[in-house]
mmCIF file of N, CA and C in Angstrom:
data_model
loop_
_atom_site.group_PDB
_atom_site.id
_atom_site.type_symbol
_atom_site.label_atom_id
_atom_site.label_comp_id
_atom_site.label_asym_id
_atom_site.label_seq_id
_atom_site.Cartn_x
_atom_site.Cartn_y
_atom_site.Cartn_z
ATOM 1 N N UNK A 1 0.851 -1.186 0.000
ATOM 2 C CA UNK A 1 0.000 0.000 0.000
ATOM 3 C C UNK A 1 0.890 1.240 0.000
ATOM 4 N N UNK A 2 0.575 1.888 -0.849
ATOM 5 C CA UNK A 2 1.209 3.636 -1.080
ATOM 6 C C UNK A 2 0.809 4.112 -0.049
ATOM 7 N N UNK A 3 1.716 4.976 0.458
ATOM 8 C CA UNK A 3 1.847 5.772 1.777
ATOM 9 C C UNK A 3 1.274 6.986 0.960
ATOM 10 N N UNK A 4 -0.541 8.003 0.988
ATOM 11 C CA UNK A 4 -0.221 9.161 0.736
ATOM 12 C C UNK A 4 0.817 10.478 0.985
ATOM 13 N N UNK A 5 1.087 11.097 0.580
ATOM 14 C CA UNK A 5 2.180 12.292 1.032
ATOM 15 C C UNK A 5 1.998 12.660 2.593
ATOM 16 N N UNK A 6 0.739 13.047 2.961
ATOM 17 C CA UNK A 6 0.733 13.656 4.292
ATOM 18 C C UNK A 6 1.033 12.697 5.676
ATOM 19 N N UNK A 7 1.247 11.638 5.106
ATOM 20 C CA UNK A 7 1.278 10.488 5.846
ATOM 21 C C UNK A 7 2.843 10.824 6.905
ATOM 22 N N UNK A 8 3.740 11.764 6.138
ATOM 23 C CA UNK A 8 5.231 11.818 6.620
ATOM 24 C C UNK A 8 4.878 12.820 7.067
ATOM 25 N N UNK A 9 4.120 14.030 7.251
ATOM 26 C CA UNK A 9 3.549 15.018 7.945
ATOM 27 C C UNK A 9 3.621 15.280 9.288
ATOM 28 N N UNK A 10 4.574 16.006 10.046
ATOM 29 C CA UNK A 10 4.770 16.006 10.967
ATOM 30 C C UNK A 10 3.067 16.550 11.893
ATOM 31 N N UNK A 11 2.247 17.312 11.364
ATOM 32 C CA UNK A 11 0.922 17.264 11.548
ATOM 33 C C UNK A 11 0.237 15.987 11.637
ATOM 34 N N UNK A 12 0.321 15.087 10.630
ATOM 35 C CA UNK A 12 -0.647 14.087 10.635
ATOM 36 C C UNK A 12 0.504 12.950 11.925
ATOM 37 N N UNK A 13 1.564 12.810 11.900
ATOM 38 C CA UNK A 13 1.992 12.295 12.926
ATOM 39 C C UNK A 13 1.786 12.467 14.216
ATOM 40 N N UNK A 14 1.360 13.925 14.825
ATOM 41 C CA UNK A 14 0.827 14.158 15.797
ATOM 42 C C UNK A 14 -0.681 13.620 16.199
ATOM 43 N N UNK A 15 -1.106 13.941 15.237
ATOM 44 C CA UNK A 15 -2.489 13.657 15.328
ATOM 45 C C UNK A 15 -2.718 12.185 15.456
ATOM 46 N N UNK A 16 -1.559 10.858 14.755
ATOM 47 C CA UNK A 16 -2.123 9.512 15.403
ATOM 48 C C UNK A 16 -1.487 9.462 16.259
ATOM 49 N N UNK A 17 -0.407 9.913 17.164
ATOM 50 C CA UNK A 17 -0.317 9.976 18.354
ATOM 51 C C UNK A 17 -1.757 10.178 19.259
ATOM 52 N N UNK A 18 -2.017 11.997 18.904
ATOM 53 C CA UNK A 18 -3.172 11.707 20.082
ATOM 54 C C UNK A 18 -4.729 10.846 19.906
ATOM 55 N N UNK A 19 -4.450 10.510 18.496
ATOM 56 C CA UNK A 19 -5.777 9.404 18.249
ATOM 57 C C UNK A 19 -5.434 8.457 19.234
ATOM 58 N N UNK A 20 -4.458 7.934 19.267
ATOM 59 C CA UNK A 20 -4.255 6.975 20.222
ATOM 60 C C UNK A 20 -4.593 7.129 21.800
ATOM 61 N N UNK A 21 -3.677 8.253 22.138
ATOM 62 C CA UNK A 21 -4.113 8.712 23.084
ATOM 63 C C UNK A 21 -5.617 9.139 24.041
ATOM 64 N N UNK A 22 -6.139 9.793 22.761
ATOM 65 C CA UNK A 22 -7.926 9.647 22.867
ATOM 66 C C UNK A 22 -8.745 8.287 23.100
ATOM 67 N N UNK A 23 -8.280 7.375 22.215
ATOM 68 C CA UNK A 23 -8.860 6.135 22.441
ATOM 69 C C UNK A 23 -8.602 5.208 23.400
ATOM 70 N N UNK A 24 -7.837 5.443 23.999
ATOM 71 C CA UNK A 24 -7.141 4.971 25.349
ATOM 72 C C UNK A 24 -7.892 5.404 26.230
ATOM 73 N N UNK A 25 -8.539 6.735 26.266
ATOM 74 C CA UNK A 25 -9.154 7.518 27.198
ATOM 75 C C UNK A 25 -10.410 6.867 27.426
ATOM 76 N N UNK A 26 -10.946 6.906 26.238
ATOM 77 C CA UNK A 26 -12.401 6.263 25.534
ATOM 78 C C UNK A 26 -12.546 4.761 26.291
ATOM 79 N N UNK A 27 -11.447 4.257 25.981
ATOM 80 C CA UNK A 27 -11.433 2.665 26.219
ATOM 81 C C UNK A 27 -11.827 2.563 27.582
ATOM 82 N N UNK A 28 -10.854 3.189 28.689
ATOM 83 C CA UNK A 28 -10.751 3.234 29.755
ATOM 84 C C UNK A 28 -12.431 3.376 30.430
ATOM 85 N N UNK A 29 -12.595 4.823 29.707
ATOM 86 C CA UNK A 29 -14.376 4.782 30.071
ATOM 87 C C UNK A 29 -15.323 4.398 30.049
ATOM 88 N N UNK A 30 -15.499 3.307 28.820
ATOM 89 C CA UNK A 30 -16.454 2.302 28.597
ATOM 90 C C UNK A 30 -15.846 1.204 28.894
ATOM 91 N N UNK A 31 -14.535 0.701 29.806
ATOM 92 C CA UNK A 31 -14.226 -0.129 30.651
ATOM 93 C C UNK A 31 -15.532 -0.037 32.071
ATOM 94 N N UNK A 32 -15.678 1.102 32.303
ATOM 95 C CA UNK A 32 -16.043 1.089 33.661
ATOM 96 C C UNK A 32 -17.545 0.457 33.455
ATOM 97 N N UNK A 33 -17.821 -0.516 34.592
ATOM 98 C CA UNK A 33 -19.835 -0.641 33.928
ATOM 99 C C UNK A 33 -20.666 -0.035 33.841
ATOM 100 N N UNK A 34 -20.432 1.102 35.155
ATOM 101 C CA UNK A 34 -21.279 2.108 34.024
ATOM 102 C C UNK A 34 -20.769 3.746 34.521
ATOM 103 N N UNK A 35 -20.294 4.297 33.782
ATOM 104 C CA UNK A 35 -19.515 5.384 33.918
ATOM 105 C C UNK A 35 -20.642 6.522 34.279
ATOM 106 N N UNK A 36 -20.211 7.331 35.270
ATOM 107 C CA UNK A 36 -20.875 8.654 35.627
ATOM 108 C C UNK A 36 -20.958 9.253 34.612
ATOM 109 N N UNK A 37 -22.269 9.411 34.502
ATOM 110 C CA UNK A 37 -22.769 10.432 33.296
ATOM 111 C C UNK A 37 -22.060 11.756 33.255
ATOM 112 N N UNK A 38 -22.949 12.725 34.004
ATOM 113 C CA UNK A 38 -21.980 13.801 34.071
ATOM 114 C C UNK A 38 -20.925 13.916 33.669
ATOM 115 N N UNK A 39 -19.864 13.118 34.250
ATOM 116 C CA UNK A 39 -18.373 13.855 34.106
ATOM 117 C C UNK A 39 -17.781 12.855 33.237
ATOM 118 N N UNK A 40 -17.585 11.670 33.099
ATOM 119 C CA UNK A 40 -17.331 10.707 32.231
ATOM 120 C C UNK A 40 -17.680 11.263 30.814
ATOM 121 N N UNK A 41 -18.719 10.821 30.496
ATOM 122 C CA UNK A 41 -19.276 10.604 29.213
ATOM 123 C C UNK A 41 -19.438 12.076 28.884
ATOM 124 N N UNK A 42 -19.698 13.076 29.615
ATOM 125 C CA UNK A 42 -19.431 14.874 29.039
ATOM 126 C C UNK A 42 -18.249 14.679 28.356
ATOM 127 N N UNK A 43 -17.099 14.214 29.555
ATOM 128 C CA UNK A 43 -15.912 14.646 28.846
ATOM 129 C C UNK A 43 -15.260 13.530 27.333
ATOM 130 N N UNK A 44 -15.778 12.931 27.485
ATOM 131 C CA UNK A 44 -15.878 12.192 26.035
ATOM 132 C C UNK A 44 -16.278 13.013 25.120
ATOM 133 N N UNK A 45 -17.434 13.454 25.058
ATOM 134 C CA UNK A 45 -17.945 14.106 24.335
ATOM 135 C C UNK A 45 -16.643 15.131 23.008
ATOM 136 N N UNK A 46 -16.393 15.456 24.322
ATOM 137 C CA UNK A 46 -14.970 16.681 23.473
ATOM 138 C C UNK A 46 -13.718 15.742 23.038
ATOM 139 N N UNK A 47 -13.649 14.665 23.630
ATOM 140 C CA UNK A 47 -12.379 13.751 22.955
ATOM 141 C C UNK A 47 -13.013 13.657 21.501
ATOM 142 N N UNK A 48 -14.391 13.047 21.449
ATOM 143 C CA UNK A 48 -15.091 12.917 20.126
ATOM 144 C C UNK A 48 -14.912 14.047 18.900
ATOM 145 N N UNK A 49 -15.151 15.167 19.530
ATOM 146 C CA UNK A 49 -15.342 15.798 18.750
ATOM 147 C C UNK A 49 -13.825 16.642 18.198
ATOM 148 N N UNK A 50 -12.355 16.271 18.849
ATOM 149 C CA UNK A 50 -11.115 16.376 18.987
ATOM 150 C C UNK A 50 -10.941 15.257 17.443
ATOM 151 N N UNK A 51 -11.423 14.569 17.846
ATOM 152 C CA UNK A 51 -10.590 13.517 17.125
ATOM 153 C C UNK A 51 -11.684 13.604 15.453
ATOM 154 N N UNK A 52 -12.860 13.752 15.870
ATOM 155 C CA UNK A 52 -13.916 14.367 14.673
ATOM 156 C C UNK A 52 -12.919 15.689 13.561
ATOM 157 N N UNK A 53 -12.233 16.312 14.508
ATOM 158 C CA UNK A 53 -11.767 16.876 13.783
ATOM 159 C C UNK A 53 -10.602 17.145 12.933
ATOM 160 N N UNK A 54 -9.487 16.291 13.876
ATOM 161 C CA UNK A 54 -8.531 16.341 13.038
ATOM 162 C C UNK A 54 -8.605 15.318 11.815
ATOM 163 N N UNK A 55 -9.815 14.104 12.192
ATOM 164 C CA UNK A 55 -9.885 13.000 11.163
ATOM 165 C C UNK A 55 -10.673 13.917 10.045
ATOM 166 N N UNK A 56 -11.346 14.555 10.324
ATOM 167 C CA UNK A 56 -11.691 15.640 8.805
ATOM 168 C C UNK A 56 -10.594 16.407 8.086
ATOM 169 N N UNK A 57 -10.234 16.896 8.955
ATOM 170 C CA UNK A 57 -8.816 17.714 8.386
ATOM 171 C C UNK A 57 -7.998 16.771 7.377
ATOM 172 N N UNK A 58 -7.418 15.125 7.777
ATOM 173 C CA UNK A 58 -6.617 14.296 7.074
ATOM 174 C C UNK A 58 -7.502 13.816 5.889
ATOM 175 N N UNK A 59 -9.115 14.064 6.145
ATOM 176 C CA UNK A 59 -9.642 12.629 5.032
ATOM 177 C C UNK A 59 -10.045 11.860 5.353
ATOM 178 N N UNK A 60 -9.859 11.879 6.434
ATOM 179 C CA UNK A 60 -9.845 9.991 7.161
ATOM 180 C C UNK A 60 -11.830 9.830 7.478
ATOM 181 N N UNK A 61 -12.312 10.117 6.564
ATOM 182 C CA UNK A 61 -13.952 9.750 6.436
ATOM 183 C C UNK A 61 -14.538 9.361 8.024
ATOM 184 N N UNK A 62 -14.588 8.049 7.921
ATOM 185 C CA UNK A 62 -15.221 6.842 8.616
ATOM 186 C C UNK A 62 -15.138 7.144 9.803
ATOM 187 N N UNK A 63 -13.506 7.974 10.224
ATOM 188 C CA UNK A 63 -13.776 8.103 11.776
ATOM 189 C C UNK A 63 -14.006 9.736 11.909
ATOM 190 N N UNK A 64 -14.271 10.239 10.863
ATOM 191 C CA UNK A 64 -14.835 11.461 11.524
ATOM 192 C C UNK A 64 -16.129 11.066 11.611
ATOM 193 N N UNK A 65 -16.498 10.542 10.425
ATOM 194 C CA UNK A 65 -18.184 10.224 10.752
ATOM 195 C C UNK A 65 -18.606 9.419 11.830
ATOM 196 N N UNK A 66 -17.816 8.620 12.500
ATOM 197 C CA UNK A 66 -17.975 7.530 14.121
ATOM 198 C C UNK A 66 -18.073 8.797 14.789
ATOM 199 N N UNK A 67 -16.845 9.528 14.867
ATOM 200 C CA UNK A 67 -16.518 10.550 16.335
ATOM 201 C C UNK A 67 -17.580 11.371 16.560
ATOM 202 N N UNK A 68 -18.300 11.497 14.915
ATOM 203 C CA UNK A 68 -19.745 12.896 15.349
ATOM 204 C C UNK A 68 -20.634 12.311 15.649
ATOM 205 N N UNK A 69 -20.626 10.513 15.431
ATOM 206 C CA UNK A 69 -21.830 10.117 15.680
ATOM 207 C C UNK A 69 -21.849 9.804 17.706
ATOM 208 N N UNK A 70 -20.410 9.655 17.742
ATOM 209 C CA UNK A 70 -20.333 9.274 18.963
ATOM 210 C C UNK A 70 -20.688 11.249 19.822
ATOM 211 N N UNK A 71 -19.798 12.025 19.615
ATOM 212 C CA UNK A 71 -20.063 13.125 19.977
ATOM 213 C C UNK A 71 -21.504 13.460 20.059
ATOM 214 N N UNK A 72 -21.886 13.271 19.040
ATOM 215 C CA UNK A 72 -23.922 13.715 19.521
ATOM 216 C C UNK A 72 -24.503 12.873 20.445
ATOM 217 N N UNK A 73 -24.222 11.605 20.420
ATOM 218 C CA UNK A 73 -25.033 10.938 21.319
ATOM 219 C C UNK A 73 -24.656 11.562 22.491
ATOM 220 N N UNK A 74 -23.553 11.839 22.327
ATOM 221 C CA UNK A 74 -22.968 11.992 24.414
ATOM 222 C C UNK A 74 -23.334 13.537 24.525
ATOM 223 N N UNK A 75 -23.959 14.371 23.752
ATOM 224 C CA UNK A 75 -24.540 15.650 23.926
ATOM 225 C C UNK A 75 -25.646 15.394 24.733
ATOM 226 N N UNK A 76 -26.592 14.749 24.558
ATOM 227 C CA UNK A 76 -27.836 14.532 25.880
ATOM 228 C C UNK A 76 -27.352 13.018 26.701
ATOM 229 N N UNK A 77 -26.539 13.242 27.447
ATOM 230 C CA UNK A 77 -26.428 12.246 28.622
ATOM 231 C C UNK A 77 -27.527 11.590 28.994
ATOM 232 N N UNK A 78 -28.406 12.122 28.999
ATOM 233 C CA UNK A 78 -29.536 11.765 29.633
ATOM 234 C C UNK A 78 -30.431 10.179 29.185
ATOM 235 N N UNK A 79 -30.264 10.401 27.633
ATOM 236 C CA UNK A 79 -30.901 9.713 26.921
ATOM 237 C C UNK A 79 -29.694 8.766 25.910
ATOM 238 N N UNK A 80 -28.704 8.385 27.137
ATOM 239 C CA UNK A 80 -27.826 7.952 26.678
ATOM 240 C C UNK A 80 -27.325 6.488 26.654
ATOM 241 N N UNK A 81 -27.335 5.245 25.542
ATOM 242 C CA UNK A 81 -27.700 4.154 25.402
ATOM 243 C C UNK A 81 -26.223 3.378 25.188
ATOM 244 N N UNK A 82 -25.818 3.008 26.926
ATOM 245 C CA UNK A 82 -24.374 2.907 27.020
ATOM 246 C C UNK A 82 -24.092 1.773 25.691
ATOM 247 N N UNK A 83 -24.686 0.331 25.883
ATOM 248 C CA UNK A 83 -24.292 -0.670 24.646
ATOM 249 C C UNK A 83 -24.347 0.113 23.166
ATOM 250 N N UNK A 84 -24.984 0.865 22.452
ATOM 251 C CA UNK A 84 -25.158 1.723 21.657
ATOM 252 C C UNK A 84 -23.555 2.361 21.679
ATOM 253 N N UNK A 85 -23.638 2.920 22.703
ATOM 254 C CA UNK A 85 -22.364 3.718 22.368
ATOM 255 C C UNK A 85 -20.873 3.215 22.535
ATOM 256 N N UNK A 86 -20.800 1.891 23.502
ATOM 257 C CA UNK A 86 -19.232 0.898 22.731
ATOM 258 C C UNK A 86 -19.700 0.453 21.872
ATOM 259 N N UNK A 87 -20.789 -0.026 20.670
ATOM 260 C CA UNK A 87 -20.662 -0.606 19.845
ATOM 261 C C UNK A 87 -20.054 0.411 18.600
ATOM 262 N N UNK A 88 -20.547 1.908 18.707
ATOM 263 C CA UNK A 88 -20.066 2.550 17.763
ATOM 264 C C UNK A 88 -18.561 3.025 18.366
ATOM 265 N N UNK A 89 -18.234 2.919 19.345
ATOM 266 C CA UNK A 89 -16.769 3.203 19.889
ATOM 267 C C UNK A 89 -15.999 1.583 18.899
ATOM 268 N N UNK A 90 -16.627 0.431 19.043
ATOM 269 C CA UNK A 90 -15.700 -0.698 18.565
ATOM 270 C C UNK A 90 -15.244 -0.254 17.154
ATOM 271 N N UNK A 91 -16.566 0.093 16.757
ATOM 272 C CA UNK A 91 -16.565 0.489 14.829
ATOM 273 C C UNK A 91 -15.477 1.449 15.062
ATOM 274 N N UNK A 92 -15.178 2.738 15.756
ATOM 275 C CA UNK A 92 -14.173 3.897 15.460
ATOM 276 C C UNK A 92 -12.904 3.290 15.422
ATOM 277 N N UNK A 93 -12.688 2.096 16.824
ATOM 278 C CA UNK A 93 -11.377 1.369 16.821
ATOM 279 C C UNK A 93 -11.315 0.602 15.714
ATOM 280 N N UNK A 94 -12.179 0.194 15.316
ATOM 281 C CA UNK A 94 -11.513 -0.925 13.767
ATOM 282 C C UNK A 94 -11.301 0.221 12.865
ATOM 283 N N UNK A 95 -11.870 0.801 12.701
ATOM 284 C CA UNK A 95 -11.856 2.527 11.771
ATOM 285 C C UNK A 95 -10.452 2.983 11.610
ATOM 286 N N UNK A 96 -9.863 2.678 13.113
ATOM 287 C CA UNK A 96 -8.504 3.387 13.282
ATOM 288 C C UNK A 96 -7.282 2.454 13.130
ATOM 289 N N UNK A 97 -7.746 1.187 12.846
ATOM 290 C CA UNK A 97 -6.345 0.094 12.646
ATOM 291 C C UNK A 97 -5.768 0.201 11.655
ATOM 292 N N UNK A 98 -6.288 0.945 10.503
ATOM 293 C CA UNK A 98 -4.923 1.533 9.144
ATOM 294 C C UNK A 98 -4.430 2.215 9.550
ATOM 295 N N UNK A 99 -4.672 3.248 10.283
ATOM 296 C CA UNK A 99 -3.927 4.564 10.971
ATOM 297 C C UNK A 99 -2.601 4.171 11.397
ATOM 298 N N UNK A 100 -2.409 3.248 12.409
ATOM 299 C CA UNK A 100 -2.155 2.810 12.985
ATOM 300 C C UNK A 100 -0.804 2.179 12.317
ATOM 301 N N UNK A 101 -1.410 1.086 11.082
ATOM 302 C CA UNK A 101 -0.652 0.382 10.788
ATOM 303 C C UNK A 101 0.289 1.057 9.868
ATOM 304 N N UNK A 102 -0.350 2.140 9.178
ATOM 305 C CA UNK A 102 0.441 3.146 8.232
ATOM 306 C C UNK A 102 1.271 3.603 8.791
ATOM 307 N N UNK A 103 1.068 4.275 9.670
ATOM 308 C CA UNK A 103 2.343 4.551 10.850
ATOM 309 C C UNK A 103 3.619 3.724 10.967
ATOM 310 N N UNK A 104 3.557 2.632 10.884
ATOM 311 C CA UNK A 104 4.668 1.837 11.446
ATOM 312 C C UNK A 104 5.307 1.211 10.268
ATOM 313 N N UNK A 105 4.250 1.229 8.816
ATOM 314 C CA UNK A 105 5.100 0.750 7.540
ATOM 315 C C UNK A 105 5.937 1.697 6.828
#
């Protein structure tokens, strides 16, 4: 697989750093069984929409479109459908395993 140009991008290198970093965060939180609304899943919210954005900026489709889908849901806590939301967290992590792997080829 051809490495696009921005791929050596000291920008786009940052950015799968903190993808990683974000999803680590993520992971951690839908580790817990059921994470405090409020402060948990708020602050997700903005990892979502962090990572929504720099994956627009690169191209990278699929996980901007996961991160906004994940970001809106976690906008009303209230009405918030934890299995619903690791299943679209699993989809962002498979989303992100080229990232990943591009990186290291």
């Amino acid at each position: 697989m051809e490495h696009p140009a921005f791929i050596s991008s000291k920008a786009y290198q940052i950015f799968v750093t903190e993808l990683g970093r974000h999803l680590a965060t993520a992971d951690s939180v839908f580790a817990l069984p059921e994470p405090e609304p409020t402060a948990e899943l708020r602050k997700l919210a903005g990892v979502f929409h962090t990572i929504k954005g720099g994956a627009g900026f690169f191209g990278l489709d699929r996980i901007a479109e996961l991160s906004g889908l994940l970001e809106k849901r976690l906008a009303d806590v209230a009405d918030t459908d934890l299995r619903e939301l690791r299943e679209l967290f699993l989809q962002l992590k498979q989303a992100s395993e080229p990232v990943f792997k591009l990186r290291e080829s």
